[in-house]
Amino acid sequence: MAPPPLHCPRCGRPAEGFEGCRSCASEGIGVNTPPPLADLTSHHLAVYPGGPWGWPGTLPTTGPPVTLGEGNTPNIRLRRELPGTQPSVGAGELWLKYEGSNPTGSHKDRAMAAGVAAAVAAGAGTVVAASSGNAGAAAAAYAARAGLRCVVFTNEQVPAGLRAQIDALGAERVVHRGSSAERNAAMAQSVAERGWYPLTSYSSPSPGGNPYANEGYKSVAYELARDFAGRAIGAVVVPTSRADLLAGIGRGFRELAAAGLVAQMPRLVAAEPARSAPFTAALRCADRADQELTRVTDRPSVAFSLGEERPCWQGLDALWRSHGTAVAVTDDAIMAECRRLAAEGLIMEPSSAVAVAVARGPAVAPGELVVAVGTATGLKGLVS
């Protein structure tokens, strides 16, 4: 059975492959090409077991699941007030959806479970990913689970703990000493010439990752709807680079709302490092056409896995649909949040702490229930 068809949500054209919409790319706009939304009308949140595979038929795969037990990550309530101060009346609740408890320690497991299953169904023998760390580790783990060869294109800046994890899981790590664009070009060549199955993005302008893999992120929305059933989530704050996770959560809530399983979608908030914040810059423009064409300088930050020159269209679409926003925070604020989280017992990588730093700020309204997505554990960064 063939996988469901892909289409461009911006221009409506059908699409093939994993390079995004080529027509929109010719305009300088990276647009991912997702499969149709799933129909959840026969599903019930009370009996949803969690994870990408919890509801059969909601992922665009035609073969058996590839799983390591990903999903069902905990919701941890955080303090809204500063240490030594009294709680503010009506301050609302701040929760952390802690994706660091996934098998390889990050949210990428949800996508790689779906993506590797799609690769198996397509008859692939080798999967390939371009990664600054967590995606490569997840790709390696799920490829090993499925018995596939895995090649990870990466760079010299990947922390030692992540390098060790990728190596220990049996992937072939190809260290590219050029820019991310050159690394992605090398991956694109491997896809075109060797027929390797791509699990991550490699096109320019980037549309985001493999659209079948990205469907695994919808389960974050399903779990939040189940776990906070009967309570209105005001905002979900998501660390954002190419917006795969942001868009996936948005698609999950759209499916839930269409089936009447949630009364309304929460606002989505893209959390970015100030040194590389294309969504924040884009939303300063009043016209959507100008937002689509925004470009910024991508400068390195402590949130090493975040950063793009352009806003991927899938992220803009998720923000538009949810009446959301984007907020950038400084490196100092990010590291201060890492220390504050550690004081609450949580070691998180800076790219995850971005979301909590934004969630504590003025982007959320007083009295709201807010969920920040903590995308990855910080334990890997402790290895030197």
Short mmCIF file of C-alpha atoms in Angstrom, two decimals:
data_model
loop_
_atom_site.label_atom_id
_atom_site.label_comp_id
_atom_site.label_asym_id
_atom_site.label_seq_id
_atom_site.Cartn_x
_atom_site.Cartn_y
_atom_site.Cartn_z
CA MET A 1 0.00 0.00 0.00
CA ALA A 2 1.34 3.41 -0.99
CA PRO A 3 1.72 6.12 1.68
CA PRO A 4 -0.86 8.93 1.62
CA PRO A 5 -0.20 11.67 -0.92
CA LEU A 6 1.64 14.87 -0.07
CA HIS A 7 0.49 18.34 -1.03
CA CYS A 8 1.53 21.94 -0.55
CA PRO A 9 -0.72 23.70 1.96
CA ARG A 10 0.29 27.10 0.58
CA CYS A 11 -0.30 26.71 -3.16
CA GLY A 12 -2.24 23.43 -3.20
CA ARG A 13 0.02 21.63 -5.66
CA PRO A 14 0.70 17.90 -5.21
CA ALA A 15 4.23 17.04 -4.20
CA GLU A 16 6.67 14.16 -4.43
CA GLY A 17 9.77 13.45 -2.42
CA PHE A 18 10.95 15.26 0.67
CA GLU A 19 12.25 18.57 -0.67
CA GLY A 20 9.11 20.57 0.12
CA CYS A 21 7.13 22.46 -2.49
CA ARG A 22 9.42 23.25 -5.40
CA SER A 23 7.06 25.89 -6.75
CA CYS A 24 7.05 27.85 -3.49
CA ALA A 25 10.81 27.31 -3.13
CA SER A 26 11.27 29.15 -6.44
CA GLU A 27 9.73 32.16 -4.66
CA GLY A 28 12.22 31.82 -1.82
CA ILE A 29 9.70 30.25 0.58
CA GLY A 30 10.31 26.86 2.19
CA VAL A 31 6.99 25.02 2.50
CA ASN A 32 6.64 21.49 3.81
CA THR A 33 4.16 19.17 2.10
CA PRO A 34 2.23 17.21 4.75
CA PRO A 35 -0.14 14.30 4.24
CA PRO A 36 -3.87 14.80 4.92
CA LEU A 37 -4.96 15.33 8.50
CA ALA A 38 -6.24 12.26 10.34
CA ASP A 39 -9.92 11.87 11.20
CA LEU A 40 -10.31 11.50 14.97
CA THR A 41 -14.12 11.39 15.10
CA SER A 42 -14.18 7.80 16.35
CA HIS A 43 -11.54 8.33 19.02
CA HIS A 44 -11.83 9.10 22.71
CA LEU A 45 -9.22 10.90 24.78
CA ALA A 46 -10.10 9.01 27.96
CA VAL A 47 -8.76 5.78 26.47
CA TYR A 48 -5.90 7.20 24.42
CA PRO A 49 -2.81 5.22 25.54
CA GLY A 50 -0.36 7.92 24.45
CA GLY A 51 2.59 8.06 22.08
CA PRO A 52 2.70 8.27 18.28
CA TRP A 53 1.28 4.76 17.93
CA GLY A 54 -1.49 5.14 20.52
CA TRP A 55 -4.23 5.68 17.96
CA PRO A 56 -3.84 3.36 14.95
CA GLY A 57 -4.40 5.12 11.68
CA THR A 58 -3.28 8.58 12.78
CA LEU A 59 0.21 8.17 11.30
CA PRO A 60 0.77 7.94 7.53
CA THR A 61 2.59 4.61 7.67
CA THR A 62 1.60 1.37 6.00
CA GLY A 63 3.72 -1.10 7.96
CA PRO A 64 4.16 -2.17 11.57
CA PRO A 65 5.26 0.34 14.23
CA VAL A 66 8.90 0.93 15.02
CA THR A 67 8.95 1.81 18.69
CA LEU A 68 11.11 2.05 21.78
CA GLY A 69 8.28 3.15 24.05
CA GLU A 70 8.38 6.84 23.12
CA GLY A 71 5.70 9.26 24.28
CA ASN A 72 3.61 9.59 27.43
CA THR A 73 6.12 12.09 28.73
CA PRO A 74 5.34 13.71 32.09
CA ASN A 75 3.82 17.10 32.78
CA ILE A 76 5.75 18.75 35.60
CA ARG A 77 4.38 21.81 37.33
CA LEU A 78 6.90 24.63 37.68
CA ARG A 79 6.96 27.55 40.04
CA ARG A 80 5.83 30.79 38.43
CA GLU A 81 7.28 33.00 41.16
CA LEU A 82 10.94 33.80 41.72
CA PRO A 83 12.67 32.05 44.64
CA GLY A 84 12.01 33.80 47.93
CA THR A 85 8.87 35.58 46.71
CA GLN A 86 5.20 34.89 47.37
CA PRO A 87 2.98 33.52 44.58
CA SER A 88 1.10 36.23 42.70
CA VAL A 89 -2.67 36.13 42.94
CA GLY A 90 -4.09 34.87 39.63
CA ALA A 91 -0.65 34.13 38.22
CA GLY A 92 -1.91 31.00 36.49
CA GLU A 93 -0.13 27.68 36.15
CA LEU A 94 3.10 26.86 34.34
CA TRP A 95 3.71 23.24 33.31
CA LEU A 96 6.63 21.58 31.58
CA LYS A 97 5.94 18.82 29.05
CA TYR A 98 9.23 17.03 29.61
CA GLU A 99 10.28 15.35 26.36
CA GLY A 100 13.67 14.53 27.86
CA SER A 101 12.12 11.37 29.28
CA ASN A 102 11.83 9.82 25.81
CA PRO A 103 14.10 6.81 25.11
CA THR A 104 17.00 8.79 23.61
CA GLY A 105 16.32 11.88 25.70
CA SER A 106 14.50 14.20 23.29
CA HIS A 107 11.29 14.89 21.41
CA LYS A 108 12.98 13.70 18.21
CA ASP A 109 12.06 10.13 19.17
CA ARG A 110 8.44 10.78 18.23
CA ALA A 111 9.42 11.83 14.71
CA MET A 112 12.06 9.16 14.17
CA ALA A 113 9.69 6.38 15.25
CA ALA A 114 7.29 7.47 12.51
CA GLY A 115 10.01 8.29 9.99
CA VAL A 116 11.89 5.02 10.30
CA ALA A 117 8.61 3.08 10.06
CA ALA A 118 7.91 4.97 6.83
CA ALA A 119 11.41 4.12 5.59
CA VAL A 120 10.85 0.42 6.31
CA ALA A 121 7.53 0.54 4.46
CA ALA A 122 9.28 2.18 1.50
CA GLY A 123 11.83 -0.65 1.38
CA ALA A 124 14.78 1.51 2.40
CA GLY A 125 18.03 -0.09 3.47
CA THR A 126 19.77 3.08 4.66
CA VAL A 127 18.35 6.13 6.40
CA VAL A 128 20.19 9.43 6.60
CA ALA A 129 19.89 12.52 8.77
CA ALA A 130 21.63 15.88 9.03
CA SER A 131 21.77 16.80 12.68
CA SER A 132 23.36 18.93 15.38
CA GLY A 133 22.79 16.08 17.84
CA ASN A 134 19.40 14.92 19.11
CA ALA A 135 17.87 14.06 15.74
CA GLY A 136 20.97 12.05 14.86
CA ALA A 137 20.82 10.13 18.12
CA ALA A 138 17.12 9.37 17.64
CA ALA A 139 17.64 8.37 14.00
CA ALA A 140 20.44 6.02 15.06
CA ALA A 141 18.33 4.41 17.77
CA TYR A 142 15.23 3.78 15.68
CA ALA A 143 17.24 2.64 12.67
CA ALA A 144 18.97 0.13 14.93
CA ARG A 145 15.59 -0.99 16.23
CA ALA A 146 14.40 -1.57 12.66
CA GLY A 147 17.64 -3.18 11.48
CA LEU A 148 18.51 -0.39 9.04
CA ARG A 149 21.83 1.26 8.31
CA CYS A 150 21.98 4.86 9.53
CA VAL A 151 24.27 7.67 8.36
CA VAL A 152 24.33 10.97 10.25
CA PHE A 153 25.81 14.10 8.67
CA THR A 154 26.93 16.37 11.47
CA ASN A 155 29.54 18.99 12.40
CA GLU A 156 32.41 19.54 14.81
CA GLN A 157 30.32 21.55 17.27
CA VAL A 158 28.17 18.62 18.41
CA PRO A 159 28.68 18.07 22.17
CA ALA A 160 30.73 15.05 23.19
CA GLY A 161 27.79 13.35 24.90
CA LEU A 162 25.70 13.46 21.74
CA ARG A 163 28.60 12.25 19.59
CA ALA A 164 29.07 9.33 21.95
CA GLN A 165 25.38 8.50 21.86
CA ILE A 166 25.24 8.47 18.05
CA ASP A 167 28.36 6.29 17.87
CA ALA A 168 27.17 3.87 20.55
CA LEU A 169 23.93 3.30 18.66
CA GLY A 170 25.84 2.15 15.61
CA ALA A 171 25.30 5.02 13.19
CA GLU A 172 27.98 6.13 10.76
CA ARG A 173 28.79 9.71 11.71
CA VAL A 174 30.06 11.88 8.86
CA VAL A 175 31.61 15.05 10.28
CA HIS A 176 31.25 17.93 7.84
CA ARG A 177 33.56 20.86 8.54
CA GLY A 178 31.72 23.33 6.34
CA SER A 179 28.55 25.31 6.95
CA SER A 180 25.14 23.76 7.59
CA ALA A 181 24.25 24.52 3.98
CA GLU A 182 27.28 22.53 2.77
CA ARG A 183 26.42 19.68 5.16
CA ASN A 184 22.87 19.59 3.84
CA ALA A 185 24.14 19.65 0.27
CA ALA A 186 26.24 16.57 1.00
CA MET A 187 23.17 14.84 2.40
CA ALA A 188 21.11 15.85 -0.64
CA GLN A 189 23.74 14.28 -2.86
CA SER A 190 23.54 11.03 -0.92
CA VAL A 191 19.76 10.97 -1.33
CA ALA A 192 19.91 11.69 -5.05
CA GLU A 193 22.83 9.43 -5.97
CA ARG A 194 22.54 6.56 -3.47
CA GLY A 195 18.83 6.47 -2.82
CA TRP A 196 19.18 6.81 0.94
CA TYR A 197 15.95 7.60 2.77
CA PRO A 198 16.03 11.12 4.31
CA LEU A 199 14.72 11.58 7.84
CA THR A 200 15.55 15.30 8.14
CA SER A 201 15.59 18.41 6.01
CA TYR A 202 18.28 19.03 3.40
CA SER A 203 16.70 21.52 0.97
CA SER A 204 17.17 25.27 0.70
CA PRO A 205 15.13 27.21 1.61
CA SER A 206 14.36 24.62 4.26
CA PRO A 207 10.75 23.41 4.37
CA GLY A 208 11.35 21.42 7.57
CA GLY A 209 11.89 17.69 8.02
CA ASN A 210 10.44 14.54 6.50
CA PRO A 211 6.66 15.17 6.42
CA TYR A 212 5.80 11.58 7.34
CA ALA A 213 8.18 11.67 10.30
CA ASN A 214 6.82 15.01 11.49
CA GLU A 215 3.39 13.45 12.00
CA GLY A 216 4.81 11.78 15.11
CA TYR A 217 4.76 15.18 16.82
CA LYS A 218 0.96 15.29 16.72
CA SER A 219 0.96 12.96 19.71
CA VAL A 220 2.26 15.78 21.92
CA ALA A 221 -1.05 17.58 21.33
CA TYR A 222 -3.07 14.39 21.91
CA GLU A 223 -1.33 13.79 25.24
CA LEU A 224 -1.81 17.37 26.40
CA ALA A 225 -5.51 17.24 25.52
CA ARG A 226 -5.87 13.99 27.44
CA ASP A 227 -3.82 15.02 30.46
CA PHE A 228 -5.49 18.44 30.84
CA ALA A 229 -8.96 17.25 29.87
CA GLY A 230 -11.63 19.69 30.97
CA ARG A 231 -9.12 22.50 31.46
CA ALA A 232 -8.37 25.20 28.93
CA ILE A 233 -4.70 25.40 27.94
CA GLY A 234 -4.08 29.04 27.14
CA ALA A 235 -0.75 28.66 25.39
CA VAL A 236 1.80 26.02 24.40
CA VAL A 237 5.33 27.41 24.13
CA VAL A 238 7.65 25.49 21.80
CA PRO A 239 11.40 25.83 21.10
CA THR A 240 11.49 26.60 17.40
CA SER A 241 14.01 26.34 14.60
CA ARG A 242 12.47 24.84 11.45
CA ALA A 243 9.16 24.49 13.30
CA ASP A 244 8.70 20.74 12.81
CA LEU A 245 7.57 20.31 16.42
CA LEU A 246 5.53 23.51 16.47
CA ALA A 247 3.70 22.58 13.27
CA GLY A 248 3.18 18.99 14.38
CA ILE A 249 1.60 20.09 17.66
CA GLY A 250 -0.57 22.51 15.71
CA ARG A 251 -1.73 19.75 13.35
CA GLY A 252 -2.55 17.54 16.32
CA PHE A 253 -4.73 20.21 17.90
CA ARG A 254 -6.42 20.88 14.56
CA GLU A 255 -7.36 17.21 14.33
CA LEU A 256 -8.64 17.23 17.92
CA ALA A 257 -10.70 20.37 17.35
CA ALA A 258 -12.20 19.06 14.10
CA ALA A 259 -13.37 15.93 15.96
CA GLY A 260 -14.80 17.93 18.84
CA LEU A 261 -12.28 16.48 21.29
CA VAL A 262 -11.13 19.93 22.43
CA ALA A 263 -13.22 23.07 22.62
CA GLN A 264 -10.51 25.25 21.11
CA MET A 265 -6.87 25.27 20.11
CA PRO A 266 -4.39 26.84 22.53
CA ARG A 267 -2.25 29.65 21.22
CA LEU A 268 1.11 28.44 20.00
CA VAL A 269 4.17 30.46 20.90
CA ALA A 270 7.46 30.00 19.04
CA ALA A 271 10.36 30.41 21.47
CA GLU A 272 13.65 31.44 19.85
CA PRO A 273 17.14 32.56 20.85
CA ALA A 274 17.54 36.27 20.17
CA ARG A 275 20.69 35.63 18.13
CA SER A 276 18.66 33.72 15.54
CA ALA A 277 14.96 34.55 15.62
CA PRO A 278 13.33 34.59 12.16
CA PHE A 279 9.78 34.01 13.43
CA THR A 280 10.00 36.89 15.89
CA ALA A 281 11.31 39.12 13.10
CA ALA A 282 8.65 37.91 10.65
CA LEU A 283 5.72 38.64 12.93
CA ARG A 284 6.85 42.25 13.25
CA CYS A 285 5.71 42.61 9.64
CA ALA A 286 2.03 43.40 9.22
CA ASP A 287 1.66 41.71 5.85
CA ARG A 288 1.82 37.92 5.61
CA ALA A 289 3.60 38.08 2.28
CA ASP A 290 6.39 40.04 3.96
CA GLN A 291 6.44 37.56 6.84
CA GLU A 292 7.00 34.71 4.39
CA LEU A 293 10.05 36.41 2.88
CA THR A 294 11.72 37.50 6.14
CA ARG A 295 15.43 36.80 6.47
CA VAL A 296 17.71 37.32 9.46
CA THR A 297 21.36 36.67 10.24
CA ASP A 298 21.70 33.22 11.82
CA ARG A 299 24.23 33.73 14.62
CA PRO A 300 25.42 31.01 17.01
CA SER A 301 23.84 30.96 20.46
CA VAL A 302 23.92 28.84 23.60
CA ALA A 303 20.76 27.18 22.22
CA PHE A 304 22.98 25.41 19.69
CA SER A 305 20.26 23.28 18.07
CA LEU A 306 18.06 26.30 17.25
CA GLY A 307 18.62 28.84 14.54
CA GLU A 308 17.57 29.57 10.97
CA GLU A 309 17.82 32.44 8.52
CA ARG A 310 14.21 32.17 7.38
CA PRO A 311 10.93 31.21 9.01
CA CYS A 312 9.70 27.90 7.62
CA TRP A 313 6.19 28.39 6.29
CA GLN A 314 4.79 25.49 8.32
CA GLY A 315 5.64 27.41 11.49
CA LEU A 316 4.06 30.63 10.29
CA ASP A 317 0.92 28.70 9.35
CA ALA A 318 0.73 27.13 12.82
CA LEU A 319 1.07 30.55 14.45
CA TRP A 320 -1.50 32.14 12.16
CA ARG A 321 -4.05 29.40 12.74
CA SER A 322 -3.70 29.50 16.51
CA HIS A 323 -3.47 33.33 16.78
CA GLY A 324 -0.06 32.73 18.29
CA THR A 325 3.15 34.69 18.45
CA ALA A 326 6.93 34.34 18.56
CA VAL A 327 9.27 35.57 21.29
CA ALA A 328 13.06 35.77 21.37
CA VAL A 329 15.17 35.63 24.54
CA THR A 330 18.82 36.42 25.12
CA ASP A 331 21.57 33.93 25.84
CA ASP A 332 21.83 35.33 29.37
CA ALA A 333 18.13 34.72 29.96
CA ILE A 334 18.42 31.19 28.57
CA MET A 335 21.30 30.26 30.86
CA ALA A 336 19.56 31.86 33.85
CA GLU A 337 16.57 29.63 33.08
CA CYS A 338 18.81 26.57 32.94
CA ARG A 339 20.04 27.39 36.44
CA ARG A 340 16.52 28.04 37.70
CA LEU A 341 15.29 24.72 36.30
CA ALA A 342 18.21 22.94 37.94
CA ALA A 343 17.13 24.50 41.23
CA GLU A 344 13.78 22.77 40.68
CA GLY A 345 15.51 19.44 39.97
CA LEU A 346 15.56 19.54 36.18
CA ILE A 347 18.69 19.47 33.99
CA MET A 348 17.71 20.66 30.55
CA GLU A 349 19.72 21.69 27.53
CA PRO A 350 19.64 25.43 26.71
CA SER A 351 17.59 24.83 23.56
CA SER A 352 14.84 23.44 25.79
CA ALA A 353 15.12 26.14 28.44
CA VAL A 354 14.28 28.72 25.77
CA ALA A 355 10.62 27.72 25.99
CA VAL A 356 10.45 28.01 29.76
CA ALA A 357 12.18 31.39 29.70
CA VAL A 358 9.56 32.64 27.24
CA ALA A 359 6.69 31.03 29.20
CA ARG A 360 7.68 32.94 32.33
CA GLY A 361 7.57 36.25 30.45
CA PRO A 362 4.87 38.66 29.24
CA ALA A 363 3.97 36.57 26.18
CA VAL A 364 1.45 34.67 28.30
CA ALA A 365 -1.53 36.30 29.96
CA PRO A 366 -1.96 36.32 33.75
CA GLY A 367 -4.16 33.51 34.96
CA GLU A 368 -3.54 31.23 31.97
CA LEU A 369 -2.58 27.60 32.15
CA VAL A 370 0.60 27.51 30.07
CA VAL A 371 2.61 24.51 28.92
CA ALA A 372 6.25 24.87 27.89
CA VAL A 373 7.66 21.99 25.88
CA GLY A 374 11.04 20.92 27.26
CA THR A 375 12.44 19.25 24.19
CA ALA A 376 15.51 17.49 25.57
CA THR A 377 17.46 16.50 28.65
CA GLY A 378 20.59 18.43 29.47
CA LEU A 379 22.41 15.34 30.72
CA LYS A 380 24.13 14.78 27.38
CA GLY A 381 25.83 18.15 27.67
CA LEU A 382 27.42 17.19 30.99
CA VAL A 383 29.69 14.70 29.24
CA SER A 384 33.00 16.22 28.16
#
